[in-house]
XYZ file of C-alpha atoms in Angstrom:
374
model
C -194.594 -139.939 -118.266
C -192.623 -136.703 -118.607
C -189.773 -136.587 -116.101
C -187.859 -133.629 -117.461
C -188.207 -129.845 -117.400
C -186.676 -126.945 -119.323
C -187.013 -123.369 -118.092
C -186.152 -119.774 -119.045
C -187.289 -116.478 -117.498
C -189.228 -113.683 -119.196
C -187.381 -111.092 -117.055
C -190.041 -108.485 -117.786
C -189.779 -105.255 -115.744
C -193.418 -105.347 -114.655
C -193.513 -109.049 -113.723
C -190.939 -111.793 -114.115
C -192.145 -115.303 -114.979
C -190.635 -118.750 -115.378
C -191.554 -120.349 -118.697
C -191.547 -124.128 -118.344
C -191.488 -126.741 -121.084
C -191.569 -130.516 -121.019
C -188.874 -132.501 -122.810
C -189.903 -135.502 -124.857
C -187.986 -138.783 -125.018
C -186.453 -137.709 -128.352
C -185.162 -134.416 -126.882
C -187.789 -132.186 -128.477
C -189.744 -129.802 -126.257
C -193.313 -128.627 -125.648
C -194.323 -125.404 -123.910
C -196.371 -125.999 -120.803
C -196.926 -122.998 -118.551
C -195.680 -119.655 -117.220
C -195.386 -119.137 -113.469
C -194.935 -115.759 -111.748
C -191.802 -115.321 -109.634
C -193.211 -112.722 -107.231
C -190.771 -110.143 -108.565
C -189.687 -107.991 -111.473
C -187.056 -108.347 -114.156
C -184.609 -105.692 -115.354
C -182.295 -104.808 -118.226
C -178.731 -103.579 -117.939
C -177.722 -100.247 -119.460
C -177.185 -101.593 -122.978
C -179.323 -102.446 -125.986
C -180.327 -105.861 -127.276
C -180.571 -109.347 -125.773
C -178.662 -110.688 -122.755
C -180.257 -108.175 -120.360
C -178.403 -109.391 -117.255
C -174.956 -109.757 -118.910
C -174.802 -113.190 -117.309
C -175.186 -116.945 -117.274
C -177.054 -118.780 -114.508
C -180.071 -116.516 -113.938
C -182.181 -119.619 -113.340
C -180.853 -122.878 -111.868
C -182.179 -126.257 -110.740
C -181.029 -128.887 -108.267
C -182.063 -132.333 -109.472
C -180.991 -133.810 -106.142
C -183.310 -131.593 -104.102
C -185.914 -131.171 -106.869
C -185.966 -127.396 -106.570
C -185.583 -124.436 -108.912
C -184.357 -120.908 -108.134
C -184.473 -117.719 -110.162
C -183.329 -114.131 -109.793
C -185.646 -111.137 -109.878
C -183.138 -108.537 -111.050
C -185.574 -105.623 -110.830
C -186.658 -106.466 -107.281
C -183.268 -107.562 -105.888
C -184.812 -110.850 -104.765
C -184.572 -114.601 -105.307
C -187.488 -117.007 -105.643
C -187.385 -120.735 -104.860
C -189.742 -123.345 -106.344
C -190.394 -127.020 -105.780
C -190.382 -129.330 -108.802
C -192.955 -132.122 -108.936
C -190.807 -135.148 -109.815
C -193.711 -136.863 -111.578
C -194.837 -133.750 -113.479
C -191.753 -131.496 -113.513
C -193.451 -128.589 -115.287
C -195.594 -128.274 -112.173
C -193.491 -125.882 -110.113
C -194.721 -124.286 -106.889
C -193.135 -121.394 -105.014
C -191.673 -122.278 -101.625
C -191.986 -119.583 -98.977
C -191.490 -115.906 -99.713
C -188.910 -114.376 -101.998
C -185.757 -113.320 -100.146
C -183.464 -110.337 -100.558
C -180.351 -110.960 -102.634
C -178.567 -108.613 -100.178
C -177.294 -106.581 -103.117
C -178.537 -104.956 -106.294
C -179.262 -106.463 -109.716
C -178.906 -110.206 -108.955
C -177.743 -111.976 -112.102
C -176.463 -115.501 -111.432
C -177.229 -118.397 -109.090
C -175.548 -121.675 -108.185
C -176.548 -124.659 -106.047
C -173.895 -126.752 -104.337
C -173.670 -130.424 -105.303
C -176.086 -131.502 -102.560
C -178.571 -128.764 -103.451
C -178.917 -127.672 -99.825
C -177.090 -124.370 -100.353
C -177.667 -121.650 -102.930
C -175.469 -118.651 -103.692
C -176.203 -115.484 -105.673
C -174.059 -112.983 -107.555
C -175.225 -109.350 -107.515
C -173.967 -107.135 -110.334
C -175.327 -103.637 -109.641
C -174.039 -100.719 -107.587
C -174.079 -102.976 -104.531
C -172.196 -105.918 -106.031
C -171.378 -108.976 -103.980
C -172.112 -112.638 -103.349
C -174.376 -114.118 -100.682
C -175.439 -117.664 -99.829
C -178.521 -119.346 -98.352
C -179.675 -122.557 -96.752
C -182.278 -124.329 -98.885
C -185.299 -125.667 -97.009
C -187.827 -127.507 -99.185
C -190.648 -126.560 -96.817
C -189.835 -123.005 -95.742
C -187.641 -121.705 -98.561
C -184.369 -119.789 -98.392
C -182.623 -118.392 -95.322
C -179.398 -116.396 -95.359
C -176.271 -118.355 -94.454
C -174.025 -116.521 -91.952
C -170.597 -115.254 -93.030
C -171.240 -115.480 -96.761
C -172.002 -111.867 -97.713
C -168.824 -110.813 -99.504
C -168.210 -107.742 -101.660
C -166.737 -107.593 -105.152
C -165.753 -103.930 -105.111
C -166.768 -103.146 -108.696
C -167.496 -99.539 -109.635
C -170.920 -100.046 -111.145
C -174.418 -98.599 -111.169
C -177.912 -100.071 -110.966
C -178.712 -101.112 -113.612
C -175.082 -101.814 -114.501
C -173.380 -100.445 -117.579
C -171.992 -103.188 -119.761
C -171.355 -105.755 -120.843
C -167.685 -104.753 -120.264
C -166.814 -104.242 -116.615
C -169.714 -106.276 -115.227
C -170.015 -109.465 -113.194
C -171.066 -112.556 -115.149
C -171.489 -115.931 -113.459
C -171.126 -117.720 -110.142
C -170.118 -121.384 -109.794
C -168.696 -123.798 -107.258
C -165.462 -125.599 -108.022
C -165.861 -129.278 -108.801
C -165.032 -130.285 -105.215
C -167.259 -127.563 -103.751
C -164.395 -126.040 -101.778
C -164.302 -122.776 -103.737
C -166.931 -120.278 -104.885
C -165.935 -118.537 -108.117
C -167.328 -115.393 -109.760
C -166.312 -114.114 -113.182
C -165.878 -110.407 -113.892
C -165.571 -109.059 -117.418
C -162.858 -106.513 -118.119
C -162.112 -104.153 -120.992
C -159.260 -103.921 -123.497
C -157.502 -101.548 -121.099
C -158.188 -103.572 -117.940
C -158.604 -107.359 -118.311
C -161.256 -109.081 -116.229
C -160.678 -111.681 -113.527
C -162.094 -114.487 -111.429
C -162.902 -113.806 -107.772
C -162.309 -117.001 -105.778
C -163.479 -117.541 -102.186
C -162.649 -120.571 -100.060
C -165.716 -122.412 -98.738
C -165.588 -123.825 -95.184
C -167.410 -126.985 -94.112
C -170.215 -124.885 -92.619
C -170.669 -123.030 -95.931
C -169.073 -119.780 -94.761
C -166.718 -117.963 -97.132
C -163.218 -116.597 -96.690
C -163.193 -112.906 -95.819
C -161.528 -111.791 -99.038
C -161.436 -113.286 -102.499
C -158.347 -114.369 -104.401
C -158.071 -112.528 -107.698
C -157.150 -114.772 -110.642
C -156.423 -113.009 -113.924
C -156.672 -114.648 -117.344
C -153.646 -115.559 -119.415
C -152.131 -112.948 -121.738
C -154.706 -111.619 -124.249
C -157.660 -112.752 -122.111
C -160.061 -109.832 -121.645
C -163.706 -110.590 -120.890
C -164.204 -113.840 -118.942
C -167.938 -114.447 -119.034
C -169.503 -117.871 -118.454
C -167.767 -120.469 -116.283
C -167.881 -124.214 -116.925
C -165.901 -126.713 -114.872
C -163.340 -128.832 -116.756
C -163.972 -132.234 -115.118
C -161.157 -133.720 -113.060
C -158.685 -130.911 -113.723
C -159.206 -128.228 -111.030
C -159.751 -125.833 -113.918
C -162.537 -123.958 -115.645
C -163.336 -122.872 -119.170
C -164.557 -119.292 -119.432
C -166.014 -117.850 -122.589
C -164.342 -114.571 -123.542
C -166.388 -112.124 -125.588
C -163.249 -110.294 -126.675
C -161.411 -113.357 -127.959
C -163.149 -116.722 -127.810
C -162.447 -118.610 -124.587
C -160.055 -118.686 -121.639
C -158.829 -121.669 -119.674
C -158.068 -121.034 -116.000
C -155.725 -123.508 -114.316
C -156.837 -123.024 -110.705
C -154.296 -125.441 -109.272
C -151.001 -123.909 -110.428
C -151.988 -121.348 -113.094
C -149.178 -122.740 -115.270
C -151.502 -124.065 -117.949
C -153.895 -121.133 -118.201
C -154.459 -119.872 -121.737
C -156.422 -117.426 -123.868
C -157.786 -118.974 -127.048
C -159.011 -117.258 -130.197
C -162.099 -118.299 -132.123
C -161.712 -116.953 -135.653
C -164.577 -114.717 -136.739
C -166.214 -114.639 -133.313
C -168.174 -111.601 -132.190
C -169.415 -112.163 -128.624
C -168.861 -115.707 -127.347
C -170.439 -115.573 -123.896
C -172.187 -118.816 -122.823
C -171.018 -122.387 -122.374
C -171.892 -125.889 -121.214
C -170.274 -129.342 -121.181
C -171.414 -132.697 -122.559
C -170.398 -135.826 -120.684
C -171.263 -137.924 -123.728
C -169.017 -136.117 -126.219
C -166.452 -134.852 -123.713
C -166.623 -131.417 -125.316
C -167.810 -127.905 -124.514
C -170.440 -125.944 -126.450
C -170.121 -122.157 -126.658
C -172.689 -119.728 -128.062
C -172.012 -116.392 -129.757
C -174.850 -113.850 -129.705
C -173.263 -111.754 -132.469
C -172.769 -114.485 -135.056
C -175.539 -116.852 -133.882
C -173.048 -119.701 -133.857
C -172.463 -122.702 -131.607
C -168.767 -123.546 -131.306
C -167.698 -127.000 -130.107
C -164.442 -126.951 -128.131
C -162.226 -129.770 -126.855
C -159.882 -129.416 -123.874
C -157.223 -132.147 -123.648
C -155.582 -133.654 -120.571
C -152.898 -130.970 -120.686
C -155.570 -128.224 -120.616
C -154.962 -127.262 -124.244
C -158.120 -126.027 -125.929
C -159.043 -126.347 -129.596
C -162.063 -125.679 -131.792
C -163.619 -128.931 -133.006
C -166.401 -127.599 -135.225
C -168.850 -124.732 -135.550
C -172.593 -124.900 -136.144
C -174.240 -121.845 -137.652
C -177.741 -121.194 -136.376
C -180.402 -118.971 -137.949
C -179.038 -115.562 -138.946
C -179.528 -112.847 -136.319
C -181.324 -115.267 -133.989
C -179.211 -114.063 -131.041
C -178.031 -117.290 -129.434
C -177.384 -116.704 -125.723
C -177.863 -119.069 -122.743
C -177.396 -122.785 -123.349
C -177.552 -126.036 -121.387
C -176.738 -129.697 -122.075
C -179.071 -132.430 -120.832
C -178.947 -136.232 -121.047
C -182.266 -137.696 -122.173
C -182.596 -141.458 -122.659
C -178.789 -141.862 -122.775
C -178.401 -139.147 -125.463
C -177.089 -135.627 -124.968
C -178.953 -132.596 -126.299
C -177.954 -128.933 -126.339
C -180.731 -126.422 -125.636
C -180.034 -122.879 -126.847
C -182.064 -119.753 -126.147
C -182.226 -117.852 -129.454
C -183.462 -114.616 -127.904
C -183.850 -112.439 -131.000
C -185.986 -115.134 -132.612
C -187.864 -115.814 -129.318
C -187.307 -119.536 -129.683
C -185.396 -122.422 -128.188
C -183.210 -124.470 -130.512
C -182.538 -128.147 -129.808
C -179.319 -129.724 -131.054
C -178.644 -133.456 -130.796
C -175.055 -134.269 -129.824
C -174.332 -137.569 -131.573
C -170.597 -137.490 -130.867
C -167.533 -135.242 -131.072
C -167.906 -133.041 -134.136
C -171.296 -134.554 -134.883
C -174.149 -132.238 -133.939
C -177.433 -131.550 -135.709
C -180.426 -129.336 -135.015
C -183.580 -131.406 -134.509
C -186.100 -128.906 -133.199
C -186.833 -125.203 -132.832
C -189.641 -124.128 -130.526
C -191.341 -120.742 -130.833
C -192.071 -119.338 -127.396
C -193.543 -115.952 -128.255
C -196.633 -117.005 -130.204
C -198.140 -119.364 -127.608
C -197.158 -117.199 -124.646
C -198.491 -113.977 -126.163
C -201.709 -115.792 -127.027
C -201.978 -116.742 -123.361
C -201.464 -113.136 -122.273
C -197.803 -113.530 -121.237
C -195.611 -110.721 -122.507
C -192.387 -111.783 -124.245
C -189.707 -109.287 -125.223
C -186.679 -110.763 -127.011
C -184.404 -108.230 -125.322
C -185.483 -109.373 -121.853
C -185.419 -113.160 -122.147
C -182.636 -114.800 -120.144
C -181.446 -118.054 -118.632
C -181.616 -121.749 -119.391
C -181.965 -124.585 -116.887
C -182.878 -128.233 -117.355
C -184.168 -130.690 -114.742
C -183.887 -134.435 -115.304
C -185.237 -136.614 -112.521
C -182.475 -138.657 -110.937
């Protein structure tokens, strides 16, 4: 019985769809279906893949067995139930809701899965949160609509100067958004305090990267450290020490072009970063003193455009799933241990979907989320 689900979004401007695939016991994947999101996709004012300039466009809560996705062209969010016995069977819950901004790009569930927050990256850029009801859908949570104050347009011009990702801190007491900068003006993290009722502090705390940090993009929690790793398209990766800021650092990846997405493996204890320009996966270790180092790099197919990625544990093994947008495929890498990763599968998503009448444009594909039944 299949108890796992992998999803990406087509993000097409006429109709956005969730593409769902089942994950086999050996980590390989099979396409299953495409489900409309009752909204439209969009592309930022730039060419090529990574249309939303973001990570987290589609997210799941294994605890609540729900999935949420942005509709960037409609300024809405859609919520779906996940059938625990047949996870590729997703059903929309209630109506789509307004993101309360423009060009929604990133979502995050809290640990319990009963709250969802969105990051809007267009002319009206902000964050907003919702209560999650598995019967009725999403409802806006009071005192959570908070502005970012970025000078942007809809669609936004980027990637530099745009919002990127939204996460909760490990303890759930802070909501954190990343904003990419430029060589002249480094980016920053916007950090709001989260009250017990889910409301947010009125203003955010601005946390800048260490010297030489420029474009903080994806955000991945460093377990047990009150810190996050942020990919940095202008350098490699940044480490943000959120507790004291004394151990923050900007770290170079030699030969990198646009390192923008990241995830963490509990099994290896390392982070996996993808570079859309070089089509490379870079494995990074962060030690107990928050010092980061490159462990190994894994070159993927030339010009395949590796963007969103996600780690999942299947049958006590960790696998890295990478959206290779230019090649319209999903690569599967088995993580056998630190510095020991191998590609085991590569699934074409354009052939079967086009044959079924679902339009796939490599420049519009976005997101990566994996559900494993708890």
